[in-house]
């Protein structure tokens, strides 16, 4: 299993003109592999930021960090706007996943997001999956990755480390 840590970035962090350089320096200082990091930026921040998101996304991609648009489907993004960004994933918002089994229109929206992302060469991640029927629908729709309490609740770092990290090879179990 490949391990990647998603880091949610706030609007204040994005607005910092030295954001990409600070990330680059931190990776160097801590001897972290860039491919271990996925920067998550919410759809709203990506669409409304005062700084050039294209430059930021390009800078992060050049370092080797993957980029996800978080909570996709809850904001006001234009799909033509998304295609301008150098991103890797769309994280489908929990609000859509919550109703996927009960509401045909929501199911169609999620299906369209997955198909569109695939056509653009992006991976999809469904957030907030809690029920077996949601999981089964997402498998049928061929969503690339699935997150949620259906797989387990959050645990303290030391418990996660004991259960999932093999320190001898620094890989996930």
PDB file of N, CA and C in Angstrom, residues 55-139:
ATOM      1  N   UNK A  55       0.043  29.276 -11.077  1.00  0.00           N
ATOM      2  CA  UNK A  55       1.469  29.319 -10.723  1.00  0.00           C
ATOM      3  C   UNK A  55       1.759  28.450  -9.503  1.00  0.00           C
ATOM      4  N   UNK A  56       0.887  28.510  -8.510  1.00  0.00           N
ATOM      5  CA  UNK A  56       1.090  27.715  -7.298  1.00  0.00           C
ATOM      6  C   UNK A  56       1.009  26.228  -7.623  1.00  0.00           C
ATOM      7  N   UNK A  57      -0.023  25.825  -8.350  1.00  0.00           N
ATOM      8  CA  UNK A  57      -0.174  24.413  -8.698  1.00  0.00           C
ATOM      9  C   UNK A  57       0.995  23.934  -9.542  1.00  0.00           C
ATOM     10  N   UNK A  58       1.427  24.747 -10.464  1.00  0.00           N
ATOM     11  CA  UNK A  58       2.563  24.385 -11.312  1.00  0.00           C
ATOM     12  C   UNK A  58       3.832  24.244 -10.475  1.00  0.00           C
ATOM     13  N   UNK A  59       4.044  25.174  -9.550  1.00  0.00           N
ATOM     14  CA  UNK A  59       5.220  25.116  -8.675  1.00  0.00           C
ATOM     15  C   UNK A  59       5.230  23.869  -7.807  1.00  0.00           C
ATOM     16  N   UNK A  60       4.073  23.516  -7.244  1.00  0.00           N
ATOM     17  CA  UNK A  60       3.981  22.307  -6.422  1.00  0.00           C
ATOM     18  C   UNK A  60       4.200  21.055  -7.264  1.00  0.00           C
ATOM     19  N   UNK A  61       3.621  21.033  -8.454  1.00  0.00           N
ATOM     20  CA  UNK A  61       3.795  19.881  -9.352  1.00  0.00           C
ATOM     21  C   UNK A  61       5.258  19.719  -9.743  1.00  0.00           C
ATOM     22  N   UNK A  62       5.950  20.831  -9.964  1.00  0.00           N
ATOM     23  CA  UNK A  62       7.373  20.772 -10.323  1.00  0.00           C
ATOM     24  C   UNK A  62       8.223  20.184  -9.201  1.00  0.00           C
ATOM     25  N   UNK A  63       7.788  20.376  -7.965  1.00  0.00           N
ATOM     26  CA  UNK A  63       8.488  19.789  -6.822  1.00  0.00           C
ATOM     27  C   UNK A  63       8.230  18.282  -6.769  1.00  0.00           C
ATOM     28  N   UNK A  64       7.086  17.852  -7.290  1.00  0.00           N
ATOM     29  CA  UNK A  64       6.714  16.441  -7.241  1.00  0.00           C
ATOM     30  C   UNK A  64       5.577  16.149  -6.285  1.00  0.00           C
ATOM     31  N   UNK A  65       4.935  17.202  -5.797  1.00  0.00           N
ATOM     32  CA  UNK A  65       3.809  17.072  -4.878  1.00  0.00           C
ATOM     33  C   UNK A  65       2.529  16.943  -5.689  1.00  0.00           C
ATOM     34  N   UNK A  66       1.644  16.047  -5.259  1.00  0.00           N
ATOM     35  CA  UNK A  66       0.354  15.952  -5.942  1.00  0.00           C
ATOM     36  C   UNK A  66      -0.621  16.958  -5.336  1.00  0.00           C
ATOM     37  N   UNK A  67      -1.617  17.321  -6.132  1.00  0.00           N
ATOM     38  CA  UNK A  67      -2.565  18.361  -5.738  1.00  0.00           C
ATOM     39  C   UNK A  67      -3.977  17.848  -5.944  1.00  0.00           C
ATOM     40  N   UNK A  68      -4.810  18.048  -4.918  1.00  0.00           N
ATOM     41  CA  UNK A  68      -6.216  17.660  -4.999  1.00  0.00           C
ATOM     42  C   UNK A  68      -7.101  18.877  -4.801  1.00  0.00           C
ATOM     43  N   UNK A  69      -8.188  18.927  -5.578  1.00  0.00           N
ATOM     44  CA  UNK A  69      -9.241  19.904  -5.314  1.00  0.00           C
ATOM     45  C   UNK A  69     -10.203  19.212  -4.363  1.00  0.00           C
ATOM     46  N   UNK A  70     -10.291  19.738  -3.146  1.00  0.00           N
ATOM     47  CA  UNK A  70     -11.080  19.139  -2.076  1.00  0.00           C
ATOM     48  C   UNK A  70     -12.524  19.637  -2.142  1.00  0.00           C
ATOM     49  N   UNK A  71     -13.440  18.821  -1.639  1.00  0.00           N
ATOM     50  CA  UNK A  71     -14.868  19.165  -1.574  1.00  0.00           C
ATOM     51  C   UNK A  71     -15.443  19.523  -2.931  1.00  0.00           C
ATOM     52  N   UNK A  72     -14.979  18.848  -3.970  1.00  0.00           N
ATOM     53  CA  UNK A  72     -15.453  19.155  -5.315  1.00  0.00           C
ATOM     54  C   UNK A  72     -16.936  18.816  -5.429  1.00  0.00           C
ATOM     55  N   UNK A  73     -17.670  19.717  -6.038  1.00  0.00           N
ATOM     56  CA  UNK A  73     -19.098  19.521  -6.242  1.00  0.00           C
ATOM     57  C   UNK A  73     -19.959  20.332  -5.309  1.00  0.00           C
ATOM     58  N   UNK A  74     -19.355  21.042  -4.360  1.00  0.00           N
ATOM     59  CA  UNK A  74     -20.145  21.857  -3.436  1.00  0.00           C
ATOM     60  C   UNK A  74     -20.027  23.337  -3.739  1.00  0.00           C
ATOM     61  N   UNK A  75     -19.075  23.700  -4.547  1.00  0.00           N
ATOM     62  CA  UNK A  75     -18.831  25.116  -4.819  1.00  0.00           C
ATOM     63  C   UNK A  75     -19.422  25.565  -6.125  1.00  0.00           C
ATOM     64  N   UNK A  76     -18.800  26.563  -6.674  1.00  0.00           N
ATOM     65  CA  UNK A  76     -19.340  27.208  -7.862  1.00  0.00           C
ATOM     66  C   UNK A  76     -18.376  27.118  -9.028  1.00  0.00           C
ATOM     67  N   UNK A  77     -17.499  26.122  -9.012  1.00  0.00           N
ATOM     68  CA  UNK A  77     -16.453  26.081 -10.028  1.00  0.00           C
ATOM     69  C   UNK A  77     -17.014  25.813 -11.412  1.00  0.00           C
ATOM     70  N   UNK A  78     -16.362  26.398 -12.360  1.00  0.00           N
ATOM     71  CA  UNK A  78     -16.636  26.109 -13.756  1.00  0.00           C
ATOM     72  C   UNK A  78     -15.694  24.991 -14.160  1.00  0.00           C
ATOM     73  N   UNK A  79     -16.220  24.000 -14.841  1.00  0.00           N
ATOM     74  CA  UNK A  79     -15.372  22.882 -15.243  1.00  0.00           C
ATOM     75  C   UNK A  79     -14.271  23.338 -16.187  1.00  0.00           C
ATOM     76  N   UNK A  80     -14.540  24.362 -16.966  1.00  0.00           N
ATOM     77  CA  UNK A  80     -13.503  24.874 -17.862  1.00  0.00           C
ATOM     78  C   UNK A  80     -12.381  25.536 -17.060  1.00  0.00           C
ATOM     79  N   UNK A  81     -12.698  26.029 -15.867  1.00  0.00           N
ATOM     80  CA  UNK A  81     -11.697  26.643 -15.007  1.00  0.00           C
ATOM     81  C   UNK A  81     -10.783  25.566 -14.417  1.00  0.00           C
ATOM     82  N   UNK A  82     -11.384  24.452 -14.011  1.00  0.00           N
ATOM     83  CA  UNK A  82     -10.618  23.342 -13.429  1.00  0.00           C
ATOM     84  C   UNK A  82      -9.558  22.836 -14.396  1.00  0.00           C
ATOM     85  N   UNK A  83      -9.884  22.756 -15.670  1.00  0.00           N
ATOM     86  CA  UNK A  83      -8.940  22.165 -16.631  1.00  0.00           C
ATOM     87  C   UNK A  83      -7.664  22.985 -16.784  1.00  0.00           C
ATOM     88  N   UNK A  84      -7.683  24.238 -16.356  1.00  0.00           N
ATOM     89  CA  UNK A  84      -6.477  25.070 -16.449  1.00  0.00           C
ATOM     90  C   UNK A  84      -5.443  24.721 -15.388  1.00  0.00           C
ATOM     91  N   UNK A  85      -5.869  24.062 -14.337  1.00  0.00           N
ATOM     92  CA  UNK A  85      -4.980  23.783 -13.220  1.00  0.00           C
ATOM     93  C   UNK A  85      -4.200  22.495 -13.429  1.00  0.00           C
ATOM     94  N   UNK A  86      -2.969  22.486 -12.949  1.00  0.00           N
ATOM     95  CA  UNK A  86      -2.110  21.305 -12.973  1.00  0.00           C
ATOM     96  C   UNK A  86      -2.390  20.519 -11.692  1.00  0.00           C
ATOM     97  N   UNK A  87      -3.499  19.768 -11.699  1.00  0.00           N
ATOM     98  CA  UNK A  87      -3.901  19.014 -10.513  1.00  0.00           C
ATOM     99  C   UNK A  87      -3.903  17.526 -10.834  1.00  0.00           C
ATOM    100  N   UNK A  88      -4.003  16.721  -9.776  1.00  0.00           N
ATOM    101  CA  UNK A  88      -3.957  15.268  -9.913  1.00  0.00           C
ATOM    102  C   UNK A  88      -5.277  14.583  -9.584  1.00  0.00           C
ATOM    103  N   UNK A  89      -6.058  15.187  -8.661  1.00  0.00           N
ATOM    104  CA  UNK A  89      -7.255  14.519  -8.153  1.00  0.00           C
ATOM    105  C   UNK A  89      -8.396  15.504  -7.913  1.00  0.00           C
ATOM    106  N   UNK A  90      -9.605  14.960  -8.008  1.00  0.00           N
ATOM    107  CA  UNK A  90     -10.797  15.660  -7.538  1.00  0.00           C
ATOM    108  C   UNK A  90     -11.357  14.841  -6.383  1.00  0.00           C
ATOM    109  N   UNK A  91     -11.528  15.489  -5.236  1.00  0.00           N
ATOM    110  CA  UNK A  91     -12.110  14.817  -4.083  1.00  0.00           C
ATOM    111  C   UNK A  91     -13.590  15.175  -4.042  1.00  0.00           C
ATOM    112  N   UNK A  92     -14.429  14.182  -4.260  1.00  0.00           N
ATOM    113  CA  UNK A  92     -15.872  14.403  -4.330  1.00  0.00           C
ATOM    114  C   UNK A  92     -16.405  14.632  -2.920  1.00  0.00           C
ATOM    115  N   UNK A  93     -17.116  15.735  -2.747  1.00  0.00           N
ATOM    116  CA  UNK A  93     -17.571  16.181  -1.433  1.00  0.00           C
ATOM    117  C   UNK A  93     -18.495  15.173  -0.758  1.00  0.00           C
ATOM    118  N   UNK A  94     -18.336  15.069   0.554  1.00  0.00           N
ATOM    119  CA  UNK A  94     -19.175  14.200   1.375  1.00  0.00           C
ATOM    120  C   UNK A  94     -20.651  14.522   1.187  1.00  0.00           C
ATOM    121  N   UNK A  95     -20.977  15.788   0.990  1.00  0.00           N
ATOM    122  CA  UNK A  95     -22.380  16.181   0.822  1.00  0.00           C
ATOM    123  C   UNK A  95     -23.025  15.455  -0.360  1.00  0.00           C
ATOM    124  N   UNK A  96     -22.250  15.195  -1.393  1.00  0.00           N
ATOM    125  CA  UNK A  96     -22.770  14.430  -2.527  1.00  0.00           C
ATOM    126  C   UNK A  96     -22.832  12.938  -2.201  1.00  0.00           C
ATOM    127  N   UNK A  97     -21.809  12.443  -1.541  1.00  0.00           N
ATOM    128  CA  UNK A  97     -21.750  11.016  -1.214  1.00  0.00           C
ATOM    129  C   UNK A  97     -22.883  10.630  -0.262  1.00  0.00           C
ATOM    130  N   UNK A  98     -23.239  11.525   0.667  1.00  0.00           N
ATOM    131  CA  UNK A  98     -24.297  11.237   1.639  1.00  0.00           C
ATOM    132  C   UNK A  98     -25.593  10.790   0.973  1.00  0.00           C
ATOM    133  N   UNK A  99     -25.924  11.358  -0.175  1.00  0.00           N
ATOM    134  CA  UNK A  99     -27.213  11.093  -0.823  1.00  0.00           C
ATOM    135  C   UNK A  99     -27.115  10.211  -2.062  1.00  0.00           C
ATOM    136  N   UNK A 100     -25.970   9.641  -2.316  1.00  0.00           N
ATOM    137  CA  UNK A 100     -25.756   8.919  -3.573  1.00  0.00           C
ATOM    138  C   UNK A 100     -26.689   7.711  -3.731  1.00  0.00           C
ATOM    139  N   UNK A 101     -27.056   7.060  -2.638  1.00  0.00           N
ATOM    140  CA  UNK A 101     -27.904   5.869  -2.727  1.00  0.00           C
ATOM    141  C   UNK A 101     -29.397   6.204  -2.782  1.00  0.00           C
ATOM    142  N   UNK A 102     -29.775   7.385  -2.314  1.00  0.00           N
ATOM    143  CA  UNK A 102     -31.192   7.734  -2.225  1.00  0.00           C
ATOM    144  C   UNK A 102     -31.676   8.666  -3.326  1.00  0.00           C
ATOM    145  N   UNK A 103     -30.782   9.419  -3.916  1.00  0.00           N
ATOM    146  CA  UNK A 103     -31.189  10.461  -4.858  1.00  0.00           C
ATOM    147  C   UNK A 103     -30.570  10.212  -6.229  1.00  0.00           C
ATOM    148  N   UNK A 104     -31.417   9.941  -7.194  1.00  0.00           N
ATOM    149  CA  UNK A 104     -30.954   9.621  -8.549  1.00  0.00           C
ATOM    150  C   UNK A 104     -30.136  10.765  -9.152  1.00  0.00           C
ATOM    151  N   UNK A 105     -30.549  12.005  -8.919  1.00  0.00           N
ATOM    152  CA  UNK A 105     -29.820  13.143  -9.484  1.00  0.00           C
ATOM    153  C   UNK A 105     -28.418  13.259  -8.894  1.00  0.00           C
ATOM    154  N   UNK A 106     -28.302  13.003  -7.592  1.00  0.00           N
ATOM    155  CA  UNK A 106     -26.977  13.023  -6.963  1.00  0.00           C
ATOM    156  C   UNK A 106     -26.102  11.924  -7.548  1.00  0.00           C
ATOM    157  N   UNK A 107     -26.670  10.759  -7.731  1.00  0.00           N
ATOM    158  CA  UNK A 107     -25.935   9.648  -8.342  1.00  0.00           C
ATOM    159  C   UNK A 107     -25.431  10.041  -9.729  1.00  0.00           C
ATOM    160  N   UNK A 108     -26.276  10.678 -10.514  1.00  0.00           N
ATOM    161  CA  UNK A 108     -25.875  11.100 -11.858  1.00  0.00           C
ATOM    162  C   UNK A 108     -24.765  12.152 -11.817  1.00  0.00           C
ATOM    163  N   UNK A 109     -24.831  13.056 -10.847  1.00  0.00           N
ATOM    164  CA  UNK A 109     -23.787  14.080 -10.705  1.00  0.00           C
ATOM    165  C   UNK A 109     -22.452  13.423 -10.362  1.00  0.00           C
ATOM    166  N   UNK A 110     -22.460  12.511  -9.393  1.00  0.00           N
ATOM    167  CA  UNK A 110     -21.221  11.829  -8.994  1.00  0.00           C
ATOM    168  C   UNK A 110     -20.668  11.018 -10.165  1.00  0.00           C
ATOM    169  N   UNK A 111     -21.534  10.329 -10.868  1.00  0.00           N
ATOM    170  CA  UNK A 111     -21.101   9.564 -12.041  1.00  0.00           C
ATOM    171  C   UNK A 111     -20.459  10.482 -13.077  1.00  0.00           C
ATOM    172  N   UNK A 112     -21.070  11.635 -13.310  1.00  0.00           N
ATOM    173  CA  UNK A 112     -20.528  12.592 -14.286  1.00  0.00           C
ATOM    174  C   UNK A 112     -19.169  13.130 -13.845  1.00  0.00           C
ATOM    175  N   UNK A 113     -19.012  13.409 -12.546  1.00  0.00           N
ATOM    176  CA  UNK A 113     -17.725  13.898 -12.032  1.00  0.00           C
ATOM    177  C   UNK A 113     -16.642  12.846 -12.266  1.00  0.00           C
ATOM    178  N   UNK A 114     -16.952  11.587 -11.950  1.00  0.00           N
ATOM    179  CA  UNK A 114     -15.967  10.510 -12.120  1.00  0.00           C
ATOM    180  C   UNK A 114     -15.590  10.348 -13.590  1.00  0.00           C
ATOM    181  N   UNK A 115     -16.570  10.359 -14.456  1.00  0.00           N
ATOM    182  CA  UNK A 115     -16.299  10.198 -15.889  1.00  0.00           C
ATOM    183  C   UNK A 115     -15.507  11.383 -16.440  1.00  0.00           C
ATOM    184  N   UNK A 116     -15.878  12.597 -16.021  1.00  0.00           N
ATOM    185  CA  UNK A 116     -15.175  13.791 -16.480  1.00  0.00           C
ATOM    186  C   UNK A 116     -13.718  13.765 -16.008  1.00  0.00           C
ATOM    187  N   UNK A 117     -13.529  13.438 -14.727  1.00  0.00           N
ATOM    188  CA  UNK A 117     -12.172  13.388 -14.178  1.00  0.00           C
ATOM    189  C   UNK A 117     -11.330  12.364 -14.933  1.00  0.00           C
ATOM    190  N   UNK A 118     -11.882  11.202 -15.157  1.00  0.00           N
ATOM    191  CA  UNK A 118     -11.154  10.159 -15.888  1.00  0.00           C
ATOM    192  C   UNK A 118     -10.768  10.658 -17.277  1.00  0.00           C
ATOM    193  N   UNK A 119     -11.697  11.326 -17.947  1.00  0.00           N
ATOM    194  CA  UNK A 119     -11.421  11.866 -19.275  1.00  0.00           C
ATOM    195  C   UNK A 119     -10.329  12.917 -19.273  1.00  0.00           C
ATOM    196  N   UNK A 120     -10.170  13.614 -18.141  1.00  0.00           N
ATOM    197  CA  UNK A 120      -9.139  14.645 -18.010  1.00  0.00           C
ATOM    198  C   UNK A 120      -7.835  14.084 -17.453  1.00  0.00           C
ATOM    199  N   UNK A 121      -7.801  12.776 -17.199  1.00  0.00           N
ATOM    200  CA  UNK A 121      -6.594  12.160 -16.653  1.00  0.00           C
ATOM    201  C   UNK A 121      -6.425  12.381 -15.162  1.00  0.00           C
ATOM    202  N   UNK A 122      -7.514  12.684 -14.457  1.00  0.00           N
ATOM    203  CA  UNK A 122      -7.469  12.918 -13.016  1.00  0.00           C
ATOM    204  C   UNK A 122      -8.026  11.717 -12.274  1.00  0.00           C
ATOM    205  N   UNK A 123      -7.540  11.496 -11.070  1.00  0.00           N
ATOM    206  CA  UNK A 123      -8.100  10.472 -10.204  1.00  0.00           C
ATOM    207  C   UNK A 123      -9.244  11.095  -9.406  1.00  0.00           C
ATOM    208  N   UNK A 124     -10.149  10.234  -8.929  1.00  0.00           N
ATOM    209  CA  UNK A 124     -11.241  10.697  -8.077  1.00  0.00           C
ATOM    210  C   UNK A 124     -11.152  10.022  -6.722  1.00  0.00           C
ATOM    211  N   UNK A 125     -11.504  10.790  -5.698  1.00  0.00           N
ATOM    212  CA  UNK A 125     -11.564  10.282  -4.335  1.00  0.00           C
ATOM    213  C   UNK A 125     -12.931  10.661  -3.782  1.00  0.00           C
ATOM    214  N   UNK A 126     -13.670   9.684  -3.278  1.00  0.00           N
ATOM    215  CA  UNK A 126     -14.953   9.952  -2.629  1.00  0.00           C
ATOM    216  C   UNK A 126     -14.695  10.147  -1.142  1.00  0.00           C
ATOM    217  N   UNK A 127     -15.172  11.263  -0.607  1.00  0.00           N
ATOM    218  CA  UNK A 127     -14.975  11.582   0.808  1.00  0.00           C
ATOM    219  C   UNK A 127     -16.208  11.201   1.627  1.00  0.00           C
ATOM    220  N   UNK A 128     -15.983  10.806   2.860  1.00  0.00           N
ATOM    221  CA  UNK A 128     -17.078  10.632   3.803  1.00  0.00           C
ATOM    222  C   UNK A 128     -17.956   9.419   3.582  1.00  0.00           C
ATOM    223  N   UNK A 129     -17.401   8.349   3.041  1.00  0.00           N
ATOM    224  CA  UNK A 129     -18.192   7.137   2.812  1.00  0.00           C
ATOM    225  C   UNK A 129     -18.393   6.441   4.159  1.00  0.00           C
ATOM    226  N   UNK A 130     -19.661   6.232   4.514  1.00  0.00           N
ATOM    227  CA  UNK A 130     -19.976   5.641   5.808  1.00  0.00           C
ATOM    228  C   UNK A 130     -20.814   4.379   5.711  1.00  0.00           C
ATOM    229  N   UNK A 131     -21.506   4.184   4.609  1.00  0.00           N
ATOM    230  CA  UNK A 131     -22.452   3.074   4.484  1.00  0.00           C
ATOM    231  C   UNK A 131     -22.013   2.087   3.397  1.00  0.00           C
ATOM    232  N   UNK A 132     -22.281   0.792   3.607  1.00  0.00           N
ATOM    233  CA  UNK A 132     -21.919  -0.209   2.601  1.00  0.00           C
ATOM    234  C   UNK A 132     -22.535   0.057   1.224  1.00  0.00           C
ATOM    235  N   UNK A 133     -23.775   0.562   1.184  1.00  0.00           N
ATOM    236  CA  UNK A 133     -24.387   0.814  -0.124  1.00  0.00           C
ATOM    237  C   UNK A 133     -23.675   1.942  -0.873  1.00  0.00           C
ATOM    238  N   UNK A 134     -23.165   2.928  -0.149  1.00  0.00           N
ATOM    239  CA  UNK A 134     -22.377   3.997  -0.785  1.00  0.00           C
ATOM    240  C   UNK A 134     -21.104   3.409  -1.382  1.00  0.00           C
ATOM    241  N   UNK A 135     -20.439   2.564  -0.612  1.00  0.00           N
ATOM    242  CA  UNK A 135     -19.200   1.929  -1.060  1.00  0.00           C
ATOM    243  C   UNK A 135     -19.435   1.106  -2.327  1.00  0.00           C
ATOM    244  N   UNK A 136     -20.487   0.322  -2.341  1.00  0.00           N
ATOM    245  CA  UNK A 136     -20.781  -0.517  -3.509  1.00  0.00           C
ATOM    246  C   UNK A 136     -21.063   0.320  -4.749  1.00  0.00           C
ATOM    247  N   UNK A 137     -21.831   1.390  -4.596  1.00  0.00           N
ATOM    248  CA  UNK A 137     -22.130   2.267  -5.736  1.00  0.00           C
ATOM    249  C   UNK A 137     -20.843   2.870  -6.283  1.00  0.00           C
ATOM    250  N   UNK A 138     -19.977   3.340  -5.401  1.00  0.00           N
ATOM    251  CA  UNK A 138     -18.720   3.962  -5.833  1.00  0.00           C
ATOM    252  C   UNK A 138     -17.798   2.953  -6.514  1.00  0.00           C
ATOM    253  N   UNK A 139     -17.826   1.713  -6.069  1.00  0.00           N
ATOM    254  CA  UNK A 139     -17.051   0.668  -6.748  1.00  0.00           C
ATOM    255  C   UNK A 139     -17.583   0.449  -8.161  1.00  0.00           C
TER     256      UNK A 139
END
